[in-house]
Amino acid sequence: MQSRTPVSRTGRPRSATADAAILAATRDALIELGWSKLTLGDVATRAGVAKTTLYRRWPGKNELVVDAVAVLFDELEMPDRGSLAADIEGVVLQFAAILVRPDTKSGLMAVVAESTRDDALRERIRASIVDRQKRLVLEGRSRAQRRGELPPETDPEEAARTVDLIFDMVAGAVVHRTLVSAEPVGPEWAEAFTRVLLLGLRGDGSQ
């Protein structure tokens, strides 16, 4: 008697269209209702999906809202503008343009505020937004090394620390400028910021 090989069941595949509709509905609800009044049931209604469809994808509001915000930052690209300085200026302008959008602003401010009393939410923000967007630093550094603008790294641990530091400096400055100070980030500001980032306060390489 031949043995039968079990058939693998992976379940119903996720719909990218449904996911996009749910995440967009989440951002719309945040703008209109704010964090405290947002419910998964309301999001499902806005997205035109069953509650079970939403709950299969996101077990709670924290996960849903972080993903709704994170996908906006996935639009960021490290442009190739011919030099490291110009590349940084380009991504800074992209980043600022995303931050001032009402859906980004309301979503990001909401999850950051809530994360001050929720360690699990803070970890999800770090994994889904911060760590995911460090790809931009890695790509920009690799391209600058190929151009001969930056030396190759010899110490992997030091290289990882540098990536973290650069990301924190860029993200911190742009978020503060746009969301805390509510000041514009235009080409002149991006150029001045990049100059300080690359050359330091002295600007002449002296210690």
CSV table of C-alpha atoms in Angstrom, one decimal:
chain,number,residue,atom,x,y,z
A,1,MET,CA,0.0,0.0,0.0
A,2,GLN,CA,1.4,3.3,-1.1
A,3,SER,CA,1.7,6.0,1.5
A,4,ARG,CA,0.2,9.4,0.6
A,5,THR,CA,2.1,12.6,0.8
A,6,PRO,CA,0.1,15.1,2.8
A,7,VAL,CA,-1.0,18.1,0.8
A,8,SER,CA,0.3,21.3,2.2
A,9,ARG,CA,-2.3,23.9,3.0
A,10,THR,CA,-1.1,27.5,3.2
A,11,GLY,CA,-4.5,29.1,3.5
A,12,ARG,CA,-6.1,31.8,1.4
A,13,PRO,CA,-3.4,34.1,0.0
A,14,ARG,CA,-3.5,37.7,1.2
A,15,SER,CA,-4.9,40.3,-1.1
A,16,ALA,CA,-2.5,43.3,-1.7
A,17,THR,CA,-5.5,45.3,-2.7
A,18,ALA,CA,-7.3,44.6,0.6
A,19,ASP,CA,-4.1,45.3,2.5
A,20,ALA,CA,-3.7,48.7,0.8
A,21,ALA,CA,-7.4,49.6,1.4
A,22,ILE,CA,-7.1,48.7,5.1
A,23,LEU,CA,-3.9,50.7,5.6
A,24,ALA,CA,-5.3,53.7,3.8
A,25,ALA,CA,-8.5,53.5,5.8
A,26,THR,CA,-6.5,53.4,9.0
A,27,ARG,CA,-4.7,56.6,8.1
A,28,ASP,CA,-7.9,58.3,7.2
A,29,ALA,CA,-9.5,57.3,10.5
A,30,LEU,CA,-6.5,58.6,12.4
A,31,ILE,CA,-6.8,62.0,10.8
A,32,GLU,CA,-10.5,62.2,11.5
A,33,LEU,CA,-10.8,60.4,14.9
A,34,GLY,CA,-7.3,60.3,16.5
A,35,TRP,CA,-5.7,57.3,18.2
A,36,SER,CA,-8.1,57.0,21.1
A,37,LYS,CA,-11.3,56.8,19.0
A,38,LEU,CA,-10.0,54.6,16.2
A,39,THR,CA,-11.3,51.1,16.2
A,40,LEU,CA,-10.6,48.1,14.0
A,41,GLY,CA,-14.3,47.8,13.3
A,42,ASP,CA,-14.4,51.4,12.0
A,43,VAL,CA,-11.4,50.7,9.8
A,44,ALA,CA,-12.9,47.6,8.3
A,45,THR,CA,-16.1,49.5,7.4
A,46,ARG,CA,-14.1,52.3,5.8
A,47,ALA,CA,-12.0,49.8,3.9
A,48,GLY,CA,-15.0,47.8,2.7
A,49,VAL,CA,-13.7,44.5,4.2
A,50,ALA,CA,-15.1,42.1,6.8
A,51,LYS,CA,-13.7,42.4,10.3
A,52,THR,CA,-12.4,38.9,10.1
A,53,THR,CA,-10.3,39.9,7.1
A,54,LEU,CA,-8.7,42.7,9.1
A,55,TYR,CA,-8.2,40.6,12.2
A,56,ARG,CA,-6.5,37.8,10.2
A,57,ARG,CA,-3.9,40.4,9.2
A,58,TRP,CA,-3.5,42.5,12.3
A,59,PRO,CA,-4.2,41.3,15.8
A,60,GLY,CA,-4.6,44.8,17.3
A,61,LYS,CA,-4.6,48.5,16.8
A,62,ASN,CA,-0.9,49.0,17.6
A,63,GLU,CA,0.2,46.6,14.8
A,64,LEU,CA,-2.2,48.1,12.3
A,65,VAL,CA,-1.4,51.7,12.9
A,66,VAL,CA,2.4,51.1,12.8
A,67,ASP,CA,2.1,49.3,9.5
A,68,ALA,CA,-0.2,52.0,8.1
A,69,VAL,CA,2.6,54.5,8.9
A,70,ALA,CA,5.5,52.3,7.9
A,71,VAL,CA,4.3,51.8,4.4
A,72,LEU,CA,4.4,55.5,3.7
A,73,PHE,CA,8.2,55.6,4.5
A,74,ASP,CA,8.7,52.7,2.1
A,75,GLU,CA,8.1,55.3,-0.7
A,76,LEU,CA,11.5,56.8,0.2
A,77,GLU,CA,14.3,56.1,-2.3
A,78,MET,CA,18.0,57.1,-2.2
A,79,PRO,CA,18.4,59.1,-5.4
A,80,ASP,CA,21.5,58.9,-7.5
A,81,ARG,CA,22.3,62.6,-8.1
A,82,GLY,CA,26.0,62.2,-8.8
A,83,SER,CA,27.6,62.8,-5.4
A,84,LEU,CA,27.1,61.8,-1.8
A,85,ALA,CA,26.1,65.3,-0.7
A,86,ALA,CA,23.5,65.7,-3.5
A,87,ASP,CA,22.1,62.2,-2.7
A,88,ILE,CA,21.7,63.1,1.0
A,89,GLU,CA,20.0,66.4,0.0
A,90,GLY,CA,17.6,64.5,-2.2
A,91,VAL,CA,16.5,61.9,0.4
A,92,VAL,CA,16.2,64.7,3.0
A,93,LEU,CA,13.8,66.5,0.8
A,94,GLN,CA,11.8,63.3,0.1
A,95,PHE,CA,11.6,62.5,3.8
A,96,ALA,CA,10.4,66.0,4.7
A,97,ALA,CA,7.7,65.9,2.0
A,98,ILE,CA,6.4,62.6,3.4
A,99,LEU,CA,6.4,63.9,7.0
A,100,VAL,CA,4.3,67.0,6.3
A,101,ARG,CA,1.5,64.9,4.7
A,102,PRO,CA,-1.5,64.9,7.1
A,103,ASP,CA,-1.7,61.1,7.1
A,104,THR,CA,1.9,60.7,8.0
A,105,LYS,CA,1.9,63.4,10.6
A,106,SER,CA,-1.2,62.2,12.4
A,107,GLY,CA,-0.1,58.5,12.3
A,108,LEU,CA,3.5,59.0,13.3
A,109,MET,CA,2.7,61.4,16.1
A,110,ALA,CA,0.0,59.1,17.4
A,111,VAL,CA,2.2,56.0,17.6
A,112,VAL,CA,5.2,57.8,19.0
A,113,ALA,CA,3.1,59.3,21.8
A,114,GLU,CA,1.4,56.0,22.6
A,115,SER,CA,4.8,54.2,22.5
A,116,THR,CA,6.0,56.2,25.5
A,117,ARG,CA,3.9,53.9,27.7
A,118,ASP,CA,4.0,50.7,25.6
A,119,ASP,CA,7.3,48.9,25.2
A,120,ALA,CA,6.0,46.4,22.6
A,121,LEU,CA,4.7,49.3,20.4
A,122,ARG,CA,8.1,51.0,20.6
A,123,GLU,CA,9.8,47.8,19.5
A,124,ARG,CA,7.4,47.5,16.6
A,125,ILE,CA,8.1,51.0,15.5
A,126,ARG,CA,11.8,50.3,15.6
A,127,ALA,CA,11.5,47.1,13.6
A,128,SER,CA,8.9,48.3,11.0
A,129,ILE,CA,10.0,51.9,10.5
A,130,VAL,CA,13.4,52.7,11.9
A,131,ASP,CA,15.4,49.5,11.1
A,132,ARG,CA,13.6,49.1,7.7
A,133,GLN,CA,14.6,52.6,6.5
A,134,LYS,CA,18.3,52.2,7.5
A,135,ARG,CA,18.5,50.6,4.0
A,136,LEU,CA,18.8,54.2,2.7
A,137,VAL,CA,22.0,54.8,4.7
A,138,LEU,CA,23.4,51.5,3.6
A,139,GLU,CA,22.6,52.2,-0.1
A,140,GLY,CA,24.0,55.7,0.0
A,141,ARG,CA,27.2,54.6,1.7
A,142,SER,CA,27.7,51.7,-0.7
A,143,ARG,CA,27.2,54.0,-3.7
A,144,ALA,CA,29.6,56.6,-2.2
A,145,GLN,CA,32.2,53.9,-1.7
A,146,ARG,CA,31.9,52.8,-5.3
A,147,ARG,CA,32.5,56.5,-6.4
A,148,GLY,CA,35.5,56.7,-4.2
A,149,GLU,CA,33.9,59.3,-1.9
A,150,LEU,CA,34.1,57.1,1.2
A,151,PRO,CA,36.6,54.5,2.2
A,152,PRO,CA,35.5,50.9,2.7
A,153,GLU,CA,34.8,49.7,6.3
A,154,THR,CA,37.3,47.4,8.0
A,155,ASP,CA,35.3,46.9,11.2
A,156,PRO,CA,31.8,45.5,10.7
A,157,GLU,CA,30.7,46.5,14.3
A,158,GLU,CA,32.0,50.1,13.8
A,159,ALA,CA,30.3,50.3,10.4
A,160,ALA,CA,27.0,49.2,12.0
A,161,ARG,CA,27.3,51.8,14.7
A,162,THR,CA,28.0,54.5,12.1
A,163,VAL,CA,24.9,53.5,10.1
A,164,ASP,CA,22.8,53.9,13.3
A,165,LEU,CA,24.3,57.2,14.1
A,166,ILE,CA,23.8,58.6,10.6
A,167,PHE,CA,20.2,57.5,10.5
A,168,ASP,CA,19.6,59.0,13.9
A,169,MET,CA,21.1,62.3,12.9
A,170,VAL,CA,19.2,62.6,9.6
A,171,ALA,CA,15.9,61.4,10.9
A,172,GLY,CA,16.1,63.3,14.1
A,173,ALA,CA,16.9,66.6,12.5
A,174,VAL,CA,14.2,66.3,9.8
A,175,VAL,CA,11.5,65.1,12.2
A,176,HIS,CA,12.3,67.9,14.6
A,177,ARG,CA,12.4,70.5,11.9
A,178,THR,CA,9.1,69.5,10.3
A,179,LEU,CA,7.0,68.1,13.2
A,180,VAL,CA,8.3,69.9,16.3
A,181,SER,CA,9.5,73.2,15.0
A,182,ALA,CA,7.0,73.2,12.1
A,183,GLU,CA,9.5,74.8,9.9
A,184,PRO,CA,9.9,74.1,6.2
A,185,VAL,CA,12.6,71.9,4.8
A,186,GLY,CA,13.6,73.3,1.4
A,187,PRO,CA,16.7,73.0,-0.8
A,188,GLU,CA,18.7,75.6,1.1
A,189,TRP,CA,18.1,74.0,4.5
A,190,ALA,CA,18.8,70.5,3.1
A,191,GLU,CA,22.1,71.8,1.6
A,192,ALA,CA,23.2,73.4,4.9
A,193,PHE,CA,22.3,70.4,6.9
A,194,THR,CA,24.2,68.1,4.6
A,195,ARG,CA,27.2,70.3,4.7
A,196,VAL,CA,27.3,70.1,8.5
A,197,LEU,CA,26.6,66.4,8.5
A,198,LEU,CA,29.5,65.7,6.1
A,199,LEU,CA,32.1,68.3,7.2
A,200,GLY,CA,31.2,68.8,10.9
A,201,LEU,CA,31.0,72.2,12.6
A,202,ARG,CA,34.6,73.2,11.8
A,203,GLY,CA,34.2,72.4,8.1
A,204,ASP,CA,38.0,72.1,7.6
A,205,GLY,CA,38.6,68.6,9.0
A,206,SER,CA,40.8,69.9,11.8
A,207,GLN,CA,40.5,68.5,15.4
